[in-house]
Coordinates of C-alpha atoms and ligand atoms in Angstrom, one line a residue:
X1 CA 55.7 100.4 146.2
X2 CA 53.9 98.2 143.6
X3 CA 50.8 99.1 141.9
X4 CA 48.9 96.3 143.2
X5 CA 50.1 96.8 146.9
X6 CA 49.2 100.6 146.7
X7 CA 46.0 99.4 145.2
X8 CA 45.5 96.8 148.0
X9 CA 46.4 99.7 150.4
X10 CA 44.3 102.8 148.6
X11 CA 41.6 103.8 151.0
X12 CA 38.3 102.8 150.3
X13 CA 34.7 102.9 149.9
X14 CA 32.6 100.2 149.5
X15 CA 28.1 100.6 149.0
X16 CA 27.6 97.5 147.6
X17 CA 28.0 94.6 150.1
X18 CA 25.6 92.1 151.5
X19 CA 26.8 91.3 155.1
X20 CA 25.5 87.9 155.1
X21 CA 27.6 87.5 151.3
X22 CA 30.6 87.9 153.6
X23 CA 30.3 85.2 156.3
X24 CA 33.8 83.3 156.2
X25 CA 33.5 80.1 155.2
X26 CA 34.6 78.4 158.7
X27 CA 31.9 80.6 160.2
X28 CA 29.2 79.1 158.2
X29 CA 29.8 75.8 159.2
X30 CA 29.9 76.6 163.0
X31 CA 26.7 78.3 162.5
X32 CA 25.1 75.9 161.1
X33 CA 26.5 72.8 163.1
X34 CA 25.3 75.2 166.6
X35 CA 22.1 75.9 165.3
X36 CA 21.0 72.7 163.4
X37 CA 21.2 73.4 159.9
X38 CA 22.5 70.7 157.8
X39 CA 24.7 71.9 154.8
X40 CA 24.7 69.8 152.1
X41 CA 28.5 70.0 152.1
X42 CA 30.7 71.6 154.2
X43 CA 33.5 71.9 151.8
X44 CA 33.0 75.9 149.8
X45 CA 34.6 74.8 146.7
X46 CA 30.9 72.4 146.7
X47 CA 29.1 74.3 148.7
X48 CA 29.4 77.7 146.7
X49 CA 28.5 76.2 142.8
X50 CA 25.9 78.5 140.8
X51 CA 25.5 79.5 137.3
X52 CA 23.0 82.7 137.7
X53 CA 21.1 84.8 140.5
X54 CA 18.4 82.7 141.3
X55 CA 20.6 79.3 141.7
X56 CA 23.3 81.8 143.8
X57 CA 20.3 83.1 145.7
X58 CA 19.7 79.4 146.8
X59 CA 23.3 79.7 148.5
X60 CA 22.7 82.8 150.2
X61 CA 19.8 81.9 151.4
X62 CA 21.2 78.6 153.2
X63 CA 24.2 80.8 154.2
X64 CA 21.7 83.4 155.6
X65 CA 19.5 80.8 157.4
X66 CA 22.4 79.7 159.2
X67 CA 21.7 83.1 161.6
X68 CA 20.0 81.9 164.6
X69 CA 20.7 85.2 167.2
X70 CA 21.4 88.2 168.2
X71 CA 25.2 86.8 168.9
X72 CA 25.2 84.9 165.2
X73 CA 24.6 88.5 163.5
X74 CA 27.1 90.5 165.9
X75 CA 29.4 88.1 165.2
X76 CA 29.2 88.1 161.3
X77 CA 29.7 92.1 161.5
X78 CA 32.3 92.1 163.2
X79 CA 34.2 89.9 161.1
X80 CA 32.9 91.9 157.9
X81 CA 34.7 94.7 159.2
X82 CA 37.8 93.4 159.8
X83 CA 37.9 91.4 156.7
X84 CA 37.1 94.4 154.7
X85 CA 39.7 96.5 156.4
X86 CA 42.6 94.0 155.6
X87 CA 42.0 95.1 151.7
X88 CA 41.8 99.2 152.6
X89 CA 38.0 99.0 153.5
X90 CA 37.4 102.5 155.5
X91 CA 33.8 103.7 154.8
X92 CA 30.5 101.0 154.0
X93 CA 27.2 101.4 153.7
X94 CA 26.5 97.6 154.3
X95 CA 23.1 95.7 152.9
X96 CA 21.3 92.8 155.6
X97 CA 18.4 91.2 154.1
X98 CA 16.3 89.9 157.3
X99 CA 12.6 88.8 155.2
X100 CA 13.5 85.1 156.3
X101 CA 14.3 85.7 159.7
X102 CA 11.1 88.0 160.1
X103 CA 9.0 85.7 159.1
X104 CA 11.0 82.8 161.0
X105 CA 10.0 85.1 164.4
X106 CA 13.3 87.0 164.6
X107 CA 12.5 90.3 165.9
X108 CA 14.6 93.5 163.8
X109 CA 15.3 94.8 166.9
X110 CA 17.8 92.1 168.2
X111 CA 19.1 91.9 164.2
X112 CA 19.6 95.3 164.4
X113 CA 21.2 95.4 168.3
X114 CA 23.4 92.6 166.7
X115 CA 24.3 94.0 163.6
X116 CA 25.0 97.3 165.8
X117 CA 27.2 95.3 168.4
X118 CA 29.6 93.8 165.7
X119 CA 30.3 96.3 163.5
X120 CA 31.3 99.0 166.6
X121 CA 33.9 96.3 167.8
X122 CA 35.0 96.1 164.2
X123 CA 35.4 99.6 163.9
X124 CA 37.0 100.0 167.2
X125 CA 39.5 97.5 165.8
X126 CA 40.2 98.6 162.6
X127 CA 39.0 102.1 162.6
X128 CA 36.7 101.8 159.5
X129 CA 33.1 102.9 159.7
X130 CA 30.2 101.1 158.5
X131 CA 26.9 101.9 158.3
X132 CA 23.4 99.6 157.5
X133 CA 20.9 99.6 154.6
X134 CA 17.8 97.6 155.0
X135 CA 16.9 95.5 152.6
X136 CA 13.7 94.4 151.2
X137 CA 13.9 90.8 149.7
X138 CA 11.8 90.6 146.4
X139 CA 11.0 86.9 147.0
X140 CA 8.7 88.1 150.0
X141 CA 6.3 90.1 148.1
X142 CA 5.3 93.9 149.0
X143 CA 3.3 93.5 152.2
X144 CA 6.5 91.9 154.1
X145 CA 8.6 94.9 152.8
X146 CA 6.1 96.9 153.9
X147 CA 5.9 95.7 157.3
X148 CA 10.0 95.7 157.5
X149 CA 9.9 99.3 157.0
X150 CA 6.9 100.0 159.6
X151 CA 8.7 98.1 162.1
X152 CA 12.0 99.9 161.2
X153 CA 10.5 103.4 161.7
X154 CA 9.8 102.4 165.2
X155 CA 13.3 101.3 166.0
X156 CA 14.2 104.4 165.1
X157 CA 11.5 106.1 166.8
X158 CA 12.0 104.6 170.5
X159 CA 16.0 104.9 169.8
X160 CA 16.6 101.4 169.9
X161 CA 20.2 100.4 169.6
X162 CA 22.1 100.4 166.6
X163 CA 18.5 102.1 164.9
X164 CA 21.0 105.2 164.1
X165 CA 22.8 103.0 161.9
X166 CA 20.3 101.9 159.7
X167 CA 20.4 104.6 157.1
X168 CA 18.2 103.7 154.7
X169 CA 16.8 100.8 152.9
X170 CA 17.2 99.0 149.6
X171 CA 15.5 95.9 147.7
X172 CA 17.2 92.5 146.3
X173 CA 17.0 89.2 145.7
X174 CA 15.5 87.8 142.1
X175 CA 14.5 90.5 139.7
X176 CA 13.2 88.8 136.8
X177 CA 9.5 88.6 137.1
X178 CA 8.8 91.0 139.8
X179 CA 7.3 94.0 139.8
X180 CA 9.4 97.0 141.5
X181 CA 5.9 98.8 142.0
X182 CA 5.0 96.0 144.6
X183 CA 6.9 97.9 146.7
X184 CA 6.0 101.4 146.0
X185 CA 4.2 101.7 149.2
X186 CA 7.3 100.5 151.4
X187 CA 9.7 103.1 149.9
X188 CA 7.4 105.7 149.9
X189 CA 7.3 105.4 153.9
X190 CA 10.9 105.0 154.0
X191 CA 11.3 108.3 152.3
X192 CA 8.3 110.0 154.0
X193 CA 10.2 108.7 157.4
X194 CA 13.7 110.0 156.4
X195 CA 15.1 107.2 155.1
X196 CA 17.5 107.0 152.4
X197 CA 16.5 104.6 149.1
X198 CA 18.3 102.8 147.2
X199 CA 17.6 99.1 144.8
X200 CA 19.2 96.4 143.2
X201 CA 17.7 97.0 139.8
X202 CA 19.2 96.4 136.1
X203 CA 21.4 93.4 137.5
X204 CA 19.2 91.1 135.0
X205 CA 16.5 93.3 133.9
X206 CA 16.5 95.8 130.8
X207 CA 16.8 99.7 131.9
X208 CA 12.9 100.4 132.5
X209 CA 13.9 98.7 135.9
X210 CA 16.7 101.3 136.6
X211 CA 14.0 104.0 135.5
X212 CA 11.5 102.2 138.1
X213 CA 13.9 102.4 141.1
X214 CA 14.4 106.1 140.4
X215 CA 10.6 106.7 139.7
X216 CA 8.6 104.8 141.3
X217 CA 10.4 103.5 144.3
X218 CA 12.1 107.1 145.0
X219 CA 15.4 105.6 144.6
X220 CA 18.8 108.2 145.0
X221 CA 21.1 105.5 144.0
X222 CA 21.1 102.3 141.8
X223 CA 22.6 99.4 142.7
X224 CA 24.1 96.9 140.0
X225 CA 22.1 99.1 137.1
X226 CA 24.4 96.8 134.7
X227 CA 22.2 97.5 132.0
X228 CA 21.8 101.0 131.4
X229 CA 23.7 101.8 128.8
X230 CA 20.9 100.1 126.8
X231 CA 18.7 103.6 127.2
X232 CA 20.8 106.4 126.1
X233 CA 18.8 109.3 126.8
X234 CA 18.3 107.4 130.8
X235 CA 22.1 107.4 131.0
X236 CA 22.2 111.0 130.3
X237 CA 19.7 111.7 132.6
X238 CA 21.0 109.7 135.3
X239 CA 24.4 111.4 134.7
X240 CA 23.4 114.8 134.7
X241 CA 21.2 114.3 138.3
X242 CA 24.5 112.0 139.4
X243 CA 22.7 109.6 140.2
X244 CA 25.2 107.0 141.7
X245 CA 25.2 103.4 140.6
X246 CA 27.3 100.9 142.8
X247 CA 28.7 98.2 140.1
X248 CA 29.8 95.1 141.0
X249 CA 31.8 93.9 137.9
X250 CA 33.5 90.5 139.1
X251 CA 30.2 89.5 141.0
X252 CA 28.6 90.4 137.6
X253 CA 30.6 87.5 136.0
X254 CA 31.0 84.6 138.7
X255 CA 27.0 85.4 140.4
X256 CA 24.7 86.4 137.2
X257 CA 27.1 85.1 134.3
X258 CA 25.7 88.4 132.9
X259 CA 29.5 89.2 131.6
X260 CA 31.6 86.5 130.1
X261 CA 35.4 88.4 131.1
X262 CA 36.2 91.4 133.4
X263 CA 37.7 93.2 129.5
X264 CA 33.9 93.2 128.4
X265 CA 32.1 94.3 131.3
X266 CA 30.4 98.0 130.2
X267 CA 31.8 99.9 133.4
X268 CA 34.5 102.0 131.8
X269 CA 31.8 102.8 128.9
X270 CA 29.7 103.7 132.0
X271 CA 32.2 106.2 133.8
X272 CA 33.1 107.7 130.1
X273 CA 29.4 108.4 129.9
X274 CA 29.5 110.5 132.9
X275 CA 27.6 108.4 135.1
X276 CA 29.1 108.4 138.7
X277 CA 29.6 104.4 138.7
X278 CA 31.7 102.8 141.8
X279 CA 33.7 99.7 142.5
X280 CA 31.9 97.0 144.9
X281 CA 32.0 93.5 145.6
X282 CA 28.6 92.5 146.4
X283 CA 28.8 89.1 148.1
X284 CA 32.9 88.9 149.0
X285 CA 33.3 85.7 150.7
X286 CA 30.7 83.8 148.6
X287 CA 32.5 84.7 145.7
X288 CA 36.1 84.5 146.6
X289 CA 36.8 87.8 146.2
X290 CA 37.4 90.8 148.1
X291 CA 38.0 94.7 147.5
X292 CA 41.4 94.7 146.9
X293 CA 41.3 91.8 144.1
X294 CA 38.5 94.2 142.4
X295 CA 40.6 97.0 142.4
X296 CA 43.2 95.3 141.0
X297 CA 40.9 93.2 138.7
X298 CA 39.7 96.3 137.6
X299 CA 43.0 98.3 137.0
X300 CA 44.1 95.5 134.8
X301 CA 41.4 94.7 132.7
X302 CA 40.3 98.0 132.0
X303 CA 43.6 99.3 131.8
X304 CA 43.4 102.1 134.0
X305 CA 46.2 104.5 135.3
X306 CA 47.0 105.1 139.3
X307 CA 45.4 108.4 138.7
X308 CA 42.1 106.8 137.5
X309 CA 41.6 104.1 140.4
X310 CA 42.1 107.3 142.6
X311 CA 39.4 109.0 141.1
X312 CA 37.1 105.9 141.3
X313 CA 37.9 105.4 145.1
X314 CA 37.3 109.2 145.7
X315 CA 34.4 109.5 143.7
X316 CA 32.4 107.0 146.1
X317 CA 32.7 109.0 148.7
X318 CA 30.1 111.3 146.8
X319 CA 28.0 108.5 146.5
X320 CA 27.9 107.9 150.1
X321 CA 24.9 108.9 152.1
X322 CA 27.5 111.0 154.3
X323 CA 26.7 114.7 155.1
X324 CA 28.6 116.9 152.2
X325 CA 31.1 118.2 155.1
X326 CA 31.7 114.1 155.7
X327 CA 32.0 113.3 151.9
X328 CA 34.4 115.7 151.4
X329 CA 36.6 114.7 154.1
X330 CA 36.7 111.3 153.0
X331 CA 37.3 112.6 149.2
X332 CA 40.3 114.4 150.9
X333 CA 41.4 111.7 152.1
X334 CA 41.5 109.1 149.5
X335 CA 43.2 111.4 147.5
X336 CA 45.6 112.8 150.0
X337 CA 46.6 108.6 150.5
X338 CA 46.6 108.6 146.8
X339 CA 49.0 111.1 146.6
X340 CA 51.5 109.2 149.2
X341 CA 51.6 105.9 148.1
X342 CA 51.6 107.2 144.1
X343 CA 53.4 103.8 142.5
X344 CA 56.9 103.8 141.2
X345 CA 56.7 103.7 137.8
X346 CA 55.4 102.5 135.4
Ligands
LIG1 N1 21.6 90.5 143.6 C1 20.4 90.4 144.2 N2 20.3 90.0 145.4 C2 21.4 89.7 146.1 C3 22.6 89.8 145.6 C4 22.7 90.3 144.2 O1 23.8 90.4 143.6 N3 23.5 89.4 146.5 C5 22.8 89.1 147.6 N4 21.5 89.2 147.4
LIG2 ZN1 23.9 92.9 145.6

């Protein structure tokens, strides 16, 4: 076998993923043509043009308003599941941002049920698991994150379906110019409750906004935390405590333009500083990519061995938000697949 079909084929992790960021291209336009919203184009190569977050924020946020129902978001799982499986997909802890369709009068509880309903046919197919995180959109301001979370807790509380899922909850959308401590009083619930934290932090802001997730908002993982390296002694830190942080290199180039080529991006400076960094896509479908490609992407331009991209896949499964006896199962697992479809050399 090849190196870039075992790498296509290498099971694998993903904790980086917006659901709505992988709505196929065909199913955006039938969404929007059976629920009345007009796309300016309906042609991706137009449709999808941006040149940082907050302009690719305007697409997601057309792409997301095209989900009308509870049927609109079961469908969208489901398809995220099978489209991730195609490229070795077998664990994610997938983001949904719902602040628009909140305050549109979509009830969480049918998002959730919906959410829920696709991604079990998805796995039934494909045998992948998914799992949700929460998210919080910045753009709404504190008080709707809040709310999110209160309404959340009693999902969980009266056992509503698919409320299991939801594992913990997170915080994206545009990060220049917000304060992460307008939403101190939403994670602190969501840890006081049980739930897991994590936030988009770093993506376009200077480390002190890594050090806030972890800080103030409680967060056990990072997500993006691009620029950390800028703050030696919080890379050490964040090293020694392993302190995951889900890196999205190609989405780093084509979304925020933060990196100009894959060969500069700082994530092999990151994993030789001992921080436990993984491989994600972030928003697949509106980016033309998918996990496979960053594998390979990755292999390539930072000139890693077979070994290494086994040690990458397997080292996300520590940054799941699996029980230990589940994290190490998976870790066996990857690396077990590693060892059987090792590429002929060289
Ligand atoms: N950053 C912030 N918010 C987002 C992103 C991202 O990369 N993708 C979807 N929402
Ligand atoms: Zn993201």
């Amino acid at each position: 076998m090849d190196l870039d079909t075992a790498l296509e084929r290498l099971p694998k992790v993903e904790l980086h993923c917006h659901v709505e960021g992988t709505m196929r291209p065909a199913t955006v336009v039938d969404l929007a043509r059976a629920n009345g919203v007009a796309l300016p184009t309906e042609d991706p190569t137009e449709l999808y043009r941006y040149s940082n977050l907050d302009t690719f924020l305007e697409v997601f946020w057309l792409v997301q308003s095209t989900l009308a129902d509870r049927g609109d978001w079961a469908r969208l799982a489901y398809e995220s599941v099978v489209d991730g499986a195609e490229h070795g997909l077998v664990y994610r802890e997938t983001f949904f941002t719902p602040a628009r369709h909140l305050d549109a009068g979509q009830d969480l509880r049918d998002i959730v049920a919906g959410l829920a309903e696709g991604l079990e046919a998805g796995e039934r197919e494909t045998g992948a698991r998914v799992a949700l995180i929460a998210d919080i959109d910045r753009a709404y301001g504190g008080a709707a994150g809040l709310e999110m979370v209160r309404r959340l807790v009693e999902l969980r509380r009266d056992d509503c379906s698919g409320a299991e899922r939801v594992l913990g909850v997170g915080l994206d959308s545009t990060e220049v110019g917000v304060d992460p401590t307008d939403f101190a009083e939403a994670f602190e619930l969501a840890g006081r409750q049980g739930l897991r934290r994590t936030s988009h932090q770093g993506e376009e802001t200077p480390p002190s906004f890594i050090a806030a997730g972890v800080d103030v908002l409680g967060c056990e993982r990072i997500d993006h935390g691009l620029s950390i390296l800028a703050d030696p002694e919080l890379t050490r830190r964040l090293a020694d405590e392993r302190v995951p942080l889900t890196v999205c290199p190609n989405s780093n180039i084509r979304i925020a333009n933060r990196v100009e080529r894959l060969e500069l991006h700082p994530f092999p400076a990151m994993r030789a500083a001992g921080l436990l960094a993984t491989l994600n896509t972030d928003d697949p479908a509106l980016t033309d990519l998918d996990l496979g490609y960053e594998y390979r992407s990755a292999q390539q331009a930072f000139g890693y061995t077979w070994d290494d991209m086994v040690t990458v896949a397997a080292d996300a499964a520590d940054a799941t938000w699996l029980d230990p006896s589940e994290q190490q199962a998976l870790r066996r697992r990857i690396l077990d697949e590693g060892d059987r479809l090792r590429p002929d050399a060289p």
